Coordinates of C-alpha atoms and ligand atoms in Angstrom, one line a residue:
M1 CA -13.6 14.2 5.7
Y2 CA -15.0 10.6 5.7
K3 CA -14.7 8.1 3.2
S4 CA -17.2 5.4 3.2
F5 CA -16.1 1.6 1.2
N6 CA -17.5 -1.6 1.0
N7 CA -15.0 -4.3 2.4
V8 CA -14.7 -7.9 1.4
Q9 CA -17.5 -10.0 2.9
K10 CA -15.4 -13.0 3.7
I11 CA -11.8 -13.7 3.9
T12 CA -10.1 -17.3 4.3
F13 CA -6.3 -17.1 5.1
G14 CA -3.7 -19.8 5.8
R15 CA -1.5 -22.2 3.6
G16 CA -3.9 -24.8 1.8
S17 CA -7.1 -22.6 2.2
L18 CA -7.7 -23.1 -1.4
N19 CA -9.6 -26.4 -0.4
T20 CA -12.1 -24.3 0.9
L21 CA -13.2 -23.2 -2.6
E22 CA -15.4 -26.1 -2.9
K23 CA -17.4 -25.0 0.1
S24 CA -18.0 -21.3 -0.7
L25 CA -19.4 -22.1 -4.0
E26 CA -22.1 -24.7 -2.9
P27 CA -24.6 -22.4 -1.8
L28 CA -23.8 -20.7 -5.3
K29 CA -24.5 -23.6 -7.8
Y30 CA -28.3 -22.9 -8.6
T31 CA -27.9 -19.0 -9.4
N32 CA -28.4 -17.6 -12.5
N33 CA -27.1 -20.1 -15.4
N34 CA -25.9 -22.5 -13.0
F35 CA -22.5 -22.6 -13.6
C36 CA -18.7 -21.5 -12.4
L37 CA -16.3 -19.4 -14.7
F38 CA -12.5 -19.7 -13.8
I39 CA -10.4 -17.0 -14.9
I40 CA -6.6 -18.6 -14.4
D41 CA -3.1 -17.0 -14.9
N42 CA -1.9 -18.8 -18.1
F43 CA 1.3 -19.4 -15.9
F44 CA -0.8 -22.2 -13.9
K45 CA -1.9 -24.1 -17.2
D46 CA 0.4 -27.1 -16.8
K47 CA 1.0 -26.7 -13.5
N48 CA -1.4 -29.5 -12.1
L49 CA -3.5 -26.8 -10.8
L50 CA -7.0 -28.1 -12.2
S51 CA -6.7 -31.1 -10.5
K52 CA -7.2 -29.0 -7.0
L53 CA -10.2 -27.0 -8.5
P54 CA -13.5 -27.9 -7.5
I55 CA -14.4 -27.8 -11.0
K56 CA -17.8 -29.4 -12.5
E57 CA -18.5 -30.6 -15.6
N58 CA -20.5 -27.3 -16.8
D59 CA -18.3 -24.9 -15.5
A60 CA -15.8 -22.8 -17.5
V61 CA -12.4 -22.2 -17.6
R62 CA -10.2 -19.4 -19.1
F63 CA -6.3 -19.7 -18.9
I64 CA -5.0 -15.6 -19.6
N65 CA -1.7 -14.8 -20.8
V66 CA -1.0 -11.4 -18.8
D67 CA 2.3 -10.8 -20.0
L68 CA 0.9 -9.9 -23.5
H69 CA -0.6 -6.6 -21.7
E70 CA -2.5 -5.2 -18.7
P71 CA -6.0 -5.8 -18.6
T72 CA -8.0 -3.7 -21.5
T73 CA -11.5 -3.1 -21.6
Q74 CA -11.8 -4.8 -25.2
Q75 CA -10.4 -7.8 -23.3
I76 CA -13.2 -7.7 -20.4
D77 CA -16.0 -7.2 -23.3
D78 CA -14.8 -9.9 -25.3
L79 CA -14.6 -12.7 -22.4
R80 CA -18.4 -11.3 -21.4
D81 CA -19.6 -11.6 -25.0
N82 CA -18.1 -15.1 -25.6
I83 CA -19.1 -16.7 -21.8
L84 CA -22.5 -15.4 -22.2
K85 CA -22.9 -16.9 -25.9
E86 CA -21.2 -20.1 -24.8
N87 CA -23.0 -20.5 -21.6
G88 CA -24.6 -18.0 -20.2
T89 CA -24.3 -16.1 -16.7
P90 CA -22.5 -17.5 -14.5
S91 CA -23.4 -18.4 -10.6
A92 CA -19.9 -17.3 -9.7
I93 CA -16.8 -16.2 -11.0
I94 CA -13.3 -16.9 -9.2
G95 CA -10.3 -15.3 -10.7
I96 CA -6.9 -17.0 -9.9
G97 CA -3.9 -15.0 -10.6
G98 CA -2.1 -12.0 -9.7
G99 CA -3.1 -8.1 -9.9
S100 CA -3.9 -8.5 -13.7
I101 CA -6.5 -11.6 -13.1
L102 CA -8.0 -10.1 -10.3
D103 CA -8.8 -6.7 -12.1
L104 CA -10.2 -8.9 -15.1
T105 CA -12.2 -11.0 -12.8
K106 CA -13.7 -7.9 -10.8
A107 CA -14.3 -6.1 -14.2
T108 CA -16.0 -9.2 -15.6
A109 CA -17.9 -9.7 -12.7
L110 CA -19.9 -6.5 -13.2
M111 CA -19.8 -6.5 -16.8
F112 CA -22.1 -9.7 -16.7
K113 CA -25.0 -7.1 -15.1
N114 CA -23.7 -3.9 -16.8
K115 CA -24.9 -3.4 -20.6
G116 CA -22.4 -2.3 -22.7
S117 CA -18.6 -1.7 -22.9
S118 CA -16.8 -1.8 -19.9
A119 CA -15.1 1.4 -21.3
E120 CA -18.3 2.9 -20.7
Y121 CA -17.6 2.7 -17.1
Q122 CA -14.0 3.9 -16.3
G123 CA -14.4 6.3 -13.5
L124 CA -16.2 6.5 -10.2
N125 CA -19.3 5.0 -9.4
L126 CA -20.6 4.7 -12.9
I127 CA -21.5 1.4 -12.8
Q128 CA -25.4 0.5 -12.2
K129 CA -25.7 -2.8 -10.9
E130 CA -24.3 -5.2 -8.5
G131 CA -22.3 -8.0 -10.7
V132 CA -22.2 -11.8 -10.1
Y133 CA -20.7 -13.1 -7.1
H134 CA -17.1 -13.0 -7.4
I135 CA -14.3 -14.7 -5.5
G136 CA -10.4 -13.6 -5.8
I137 CA -7.5 -16.0 -5.2
P138 CA -4.3 -14.2 -5.2
T139 CA -1.0 -16.2 -6.5
I140 CA 1.6 -13.2 -6.0
A141 CA 1.2 -10.8 -3.3
G142 CA 1.6 -7.0 -3.1
T143 CA -0.7 -4.8 -5.3
G144 CA -3.6 -4.8 -2.7
A145 CA -5.9 -5.7 -5.6
E146 CA -7.7 -8.6 -3.6
V147 CA -8.9 -5.8 -1.4
S148 CA -9.4 -2.6 -3.8
M149 CA -12.8 -1.1 -5.1
T150 CA -10.6 -0.5 -8.2
A151 CA -10.4 -2.6 -11.4
V152 CA -7.7 -1.2 -13.4
L153 CA -8.4 -0.9 -17.0
T154 CA -6.2 0.3 -20.5
G155 CA -9.4 1.3 -22.4
P156 CA -9.2 3.4 -25.7
E157 CA -8.8 6.5 -24.2
N158 CA -7.2 6.0 -20.8
K159 CA -5.6 3.6 -18.6
L160 CA -8.1 4.0 -15.5
G161 CA -10.2 1.8 -13.1
L162 CA -14.0 0.8 -13.0
K163 CA -14.3 2.1 -9.2
C164 CA -17.3 1.7 -6.9
D165 CA -18.4 -0.4 -4.2
Y166 CA -19.6 -3.3 -6.1
T167 CA -16.0 -3.9 -7.7
V168 CA -14.7 -5.3 -4.4
F169 CA -14.6 -8.9 -4.0
K170 CA -17.3 -10.6 -2.1
E171 CA -14.9 -13.3 -1.0
I172 CA -10.9 -14.0 -0.9
I173 CA -9.0 -16.7 -0.3
L174 CA -5.3 -16.1 0.6
D175 CA -3.3 -19.3 0.2
P176 CA 0.5 -18.1 0.9
D177 CA 1.3 -21.7 -0.8
F178 CA 0.9 -19.9 -4.4
L179 CA 3.7 -17.5 -3.6
S180 CA 6.1 -20.4 -4.0
T181 CA 6.4 -20.4 -7.6
V182 CA 6.6 -16.9 -8.0
P183 CA 10.2 -15.7 -9.6
K184 CA 12.5 -13.5 -7.2
D185 CA 12.1 -10.5 -9.2
K186 CA 8.8 -10.4 -9.5
W187 CA 8.1 -11.6 -5.9
F188 CA 10.6 -8.2 -5.2
Y189 CA 9.0 -5.8 -7.5
T190 CA 5.2 -6.9 -6.5
G191 CA 5.9 -6.6 -3.0
M192 CA 7.5 -3.4 -3.1
D193 CA 4.2 -2.1 -4.9
T194 CA 2.6 -2.8 -1.2
F195 CA 5.6 -0.8 0.8
I196 CA 5.2 2.4 -1.9
H197 CA 1.4 2.2 -1.4
C198 CA 2.0 2.4 2.6
I199 CA 5.0 5.3 2.4
E200 CA 2.4 6.9 -0.1
S201 CA -0.5 6.7 2.2
E202 CA 1.1 7.5 5.2
N203 CA 2.9 10.9 4.2
G204 CA 0.5 13.2 3.1
T205 CA -2.6 15.5 3.8
K206 CA -5.2 12.8 3.5
T207 CA -3.6 10.3 5.9
N208 CA -5.6 9.1 9.1
T209 CA -5.5 6.8 12.1
F210 CA -7.1 4.1 9.9
S211 CA -4.5 4.4 7.3
S212 CA -1.2 5.0 9.0
A213 CA -2.4 2.2 11.2
N214 CA -2.6 -0.5 8.3
A215 CA 0.4 1.3 6.7
E216 CA 2.8 0.8 9.6
E217 CA 2.0 -2.9 10.3
S218 CA 2.4 -3.7 6.5
I219 CA 5.8 -2.1 6.7
K220 CA 6.7 -3.7 9.4
L221 CA 5.8 -7.3 7.7
C222 CA 7.7 -5.8 4.1
K223 CA 11.0 -5.4 6.5
D224 CA 10.6 -9.0 8.0
V225 CA 10.3 -10.3 4.2
Y226 CA 12.6 -8.3 2.4
L227 CA 15.3 -6.8 5.4
E228 CA 15.1 -8.4 8.3
S229 CA 17.7 -11.3 9.3
N230 CA 14.9 -14.2 8.5
S231 CA 14.1 -12.5 4.9
G232 CA 13.7 -14.5 1.7
Q233 CA 11.0 -16.5 0.0
T234 CA 10.3 -18.4 3.1
D235 CA 6.8 -20.0 3.9
L236 CA 6.4 -17.6 6.6
N237 CA 7.7 -14.3 4.9
N238 CA 5.1 -15.8 2.4
E239 CA 2.1 -15.8 4.5
K240 CA 3.5 -12.4 6.1
L241 CA 3.9 -10.7 2.6
M242 CA -0.4 -11.5 1.7
I243 CA -1.3 -10.1 4.6
A244 CA 1.3 -6.8 4.3
S245 CA -0.5 -6.8 0.5
M246 CA -3.9 -6.7 2.0
M247 CA -3.1 -4.0 4.7
G248 CA -1.3 -1.9 2.3
G249 CA -4.5 -2.0 0.2
L250 CA -6.5 -1.1 2.9
S251 CA -4.0 1.8 4.0
L252 CA -4.3 3.8 0.2
T253 CA -8.2 2.8 0.1
Y254 CA -8.8 5.2 3.0
S255 CA -6.1 7.7 2.0
E256 CA -4.3 7.9 -1.4
V257 CA -1.2 7.1 -3.4
V258 CA 1.0 10.2 -4.8
V259 CA 4.1 10.9 -6.3
C260 CA 5.7 7.6 -7.1
H261 CA 2.3 6.1 -8.2
A262 CA 1.5 9.4 -10.6
L263 CA 4.8 9.1 -12.2
S264 CA 5.2 6.1 -12.5
Y265 CA 1.5 5.8 -14.4
G266 CA 2.9 8.3 -16.8
L267 CA 5.7 5.7 -17.2
S268 CA 3.3 2.8 -18.0
K269 CA 1.1 4.6 -19.9
V270 CA 4.1 6.1 -22.7
L271 CA 6.4 3.7 -22.4
H272 CA 4.6 0.9 -21.4
F273 CA 6.5 -0.5 -18.3
R274 CA 4.2 -2.6 -15.8
H275 CA 2.9 -1.0 -12.9
C276 CA 5.1 -2.7 -10.0
Y277 CA 8.5 -2.5 -11.6
A278 CA 7.3 0.7 -12.9
N279 CA 7.1 2.2 -9.2
C280 CA 10.4 0.6 -8.2
L281 CA 12.3 2.7 -11.2
I282 CA 10.8 5.5 -10.2
F283 CA 10.7 5.1 -5.9
N284 CA 14.4 4.4 -6.5
H285 CA 14.4 8.3 -7.6
L286 CA 12.5 10.0 -4.7
G287 CA 15.0 10.3 -1.5
E288 CA 13.9 13.9 -1.7
I289 CA 10.4 13.4 -0.5
Y290 CA 10.1 9.9 1.1
S291 CA 13.7 10.1 2.7
K292 CA 12.8 7.3 5.1
G293 CA 11.6 4.7 2.7
V294 CA 13.9 5.6 -0.2
K295 CA 16.5 4.5 2.2
E296 CA 15.0 1.3 3.4
F297 CA 14.0 0.5 -0.1
K298 CA 17.5 0.6 -1.3
E299 CA 18.8 -1.4 1.4
M300 CA 15.9 -3.8 0.4
L301 CA 17.4 -4.1 -3.0
K302 CA 20.8 -4.7 -1.4
K303 CA 19.8 -7.3 0.4
N304 CA 17.7 -8.9 -2.3
D305 CA 20.4 -8.6 -4.9
I306 CA 18.1 -6.8 -7.2
H307 CA 19.1 -4.3 -9.6
I308 CA 17.2 -1.4 -10.7
T309 CA 18.1 0.0 -14.6
V310 CA 18.6 3.8 -14.1
N311 CA 18.8 6.2 -16.8
L312 CA 15.9 4.7 -18.8
S313 CA 14.7 7.9 -20.3
E314 CA 18.1 9.3 -21.5
N315 CA 17.0 8.6 -25.0
C316 CA 13.8 9.8 -24.7
S317 CA 12.6 13.0 -26.8
N318 CA 11.4 16.2 -25.1
E319 CA 8.0 15.2 -26.7
T320 CA 7.8 11.7 -24.9
V321 CA 8.9 13.0 -21.4
R322 CA 6.1 16.1 -21.8
H323 CA 3.5 13.3 -22.3
M324 CA 4.5 11.4 -19.6
S325 CA 4.3 14.6 -17.4
E326 CA 1.1 15.1 -18.6
V327 CA -0.2 11.6 -17.5
A328 CA 0.8 12.9 -13.8
Y329 CA -0.1 16.1 -13.8
I330 CA -3.6 16.0 -14.2
L331 CA -3.6 13.5 -11.0
E332 CA -4.9 16.8 -8.9
D333 CA -6.4 14.8 -6.1
M334 CA -3.0 12.7 -5.8
W335 CA -0.6 16.2 -5.9
I336 CA -3.2 17.9 -3.2
H337 CA -2.3 14.7 -1.0
A338 CA 1.5 14.8 -1.3
F339 CA 1.9 18.8 -1.2
G340 CA -1.4 20.5 0.2
P341 CA -3.8 22.5 -1.7
S342 CA -1.1 24.6 -3.2
W343 CA 0.9 21.9 -4.6
K344 CA 1.4 23.8 -8.2
E345 CA 3.6 26.3 -6.3
Ligands
LIG1 P1 0.5 -9.6 -12.5 O1 -1.0 -10.2 -12.3 O2 0.7 -8.4 -13.6 O3 1.3 -10.9 -12.9 C1 2.7 -10.7 -12.9 C2 3.6 -12.1 -13.3 O4 3.7 -13.1 -12.3 C3 3.2 -12.6 -14.5 O5 4.0 -12.9 -15.6 C4 2.2 -14.0 -13.8 O6 2.2 -15.0 -14.8 C5 3.3 -14.1 -12.6 N1 2.6 -15.1 -11.5 C6 1.6 -14.9 -10.7 N2 1.1 -15.5 -10.0 C7 2.4 -16.3 -10.2 C8 3.0 -17.5 -9.4 N3 2.3 -18.0 -8.3 N4 3.9 -18.2 -9.4 C9 4.8 -18.0 -10.6 N5 4.8 -17.0 -11.6 C10 3.0 -15.9 -11.3 O7 1.0 -9.2 -11.2 P2 0.6 -7.8 -10.0 O8 2.0 -7.0 -10.2 O9 0.3 -8.8 -9.2 O10 -0.4 -7.0 -11.0 C11 -0.1 -6.3 -11.6 C12 -1.2 -5.5 -12.3 O11 -2.4 -5.2 -11.0 C13 -1.6 -4.5 -13.2 O12 -2.3 -4.7 -14.0 C14 -1.8 -3.3 -12.4 O13 -2.6 -2.3 -13.3 C15 -2.9 -4.0 -11.3 N6 -2.8 -3.3 -10.0 C16 -4.2 -3.2 -9.7 C17 -4.6 -2.7 -8.4 C18 -6.0 -2.7 -7.8 O14 -6.1 -1.7 -6.8 N7 -6.9 -3.1 -8.4 C19 -3.3 -1.9 -7.6 C20 -2.0 -2.2 -8.0 C21 -2.0 -2.9 -9.5
LIG2 ZN1 0.7 0.4 -7.1

């Protein structure tokens, strides 16, 4: 079966490439209400980032604390309504942060052009109109949100993506210098998300040459970053991790993620663990399914002195465990990728 997907139109990569943002914004400034909206991770509020950004007098800047919760539909609607009231429709939206900020940016860009609440568009191809021009600048690497066609949002009913061709960023700037301030544990968990994307996209019925070529290279880069003799948070490894994240995202776009992600959705939805950490908690136990990948994962844990908690669900009620299982069990497409059409057996 073929898949068609939009890709990012313009990619700029390299240390210091943040400086190219001004040039990118130049041709956009006379569209819509002639201002840019910058959505920035709160971590950078007191870090002198604003002085490095081409912010003009009438631009709008919003710092967002992503540690409070993962992106919600209510948050998107409020942000859009607030900016519309105060400034109008932006010429461009620039998201600077991790997967949470990138998803917030993608969804907000769509909701300036699509009426109603973002909760109405959770699902596949429900968005009607192309959004505002949006640029993604990742500051932590691994989720692949910079290239994916999904903005994962928690809504009143579900945690589900706004997924369509219009969601994809028009442009991304991959500046590895941002990664130098990421704390080691977050650097590890988020990077492992891409490693797991690749292991899962490769090992299943939907794998194909496009997907596995990206996965293979991404896994190789992850091993350089987390396992080989020159591993660690160096400048070169931060460059490698940014590219690994992008390739992992492409790999899963053209295939599927499965067992670890399906189970971790249950863990996130019911016990509120964050995406990348939840994946590590689960992957640690999947040796029976992904033996080589899990063996390497454990070596990477050891090499980086990261300890994964076990027995977290020891005191969970049967009801809680059943709820988590149900969240995972309904993801039929994923399970078919893992075990084929007769997966229920
Ligand atoms: P995040 O955006 O949730 O941020 C994690 C933490 O890292 C935060 O505390 C943040 O402040 C901090 N941080 C970010 N950059 C930093 C820097 N340069 N220095 C210091 N601290 C920094 O991180 P994430 O793990 O990239 O994203 C997780 C989110 O991505 C979840 O909401 C998940 O649902 C989503 N996700 C989306 C996709 C997709 O395809 N759209 C895929 C996987 C995950
Ligand atoms: Zn993931």
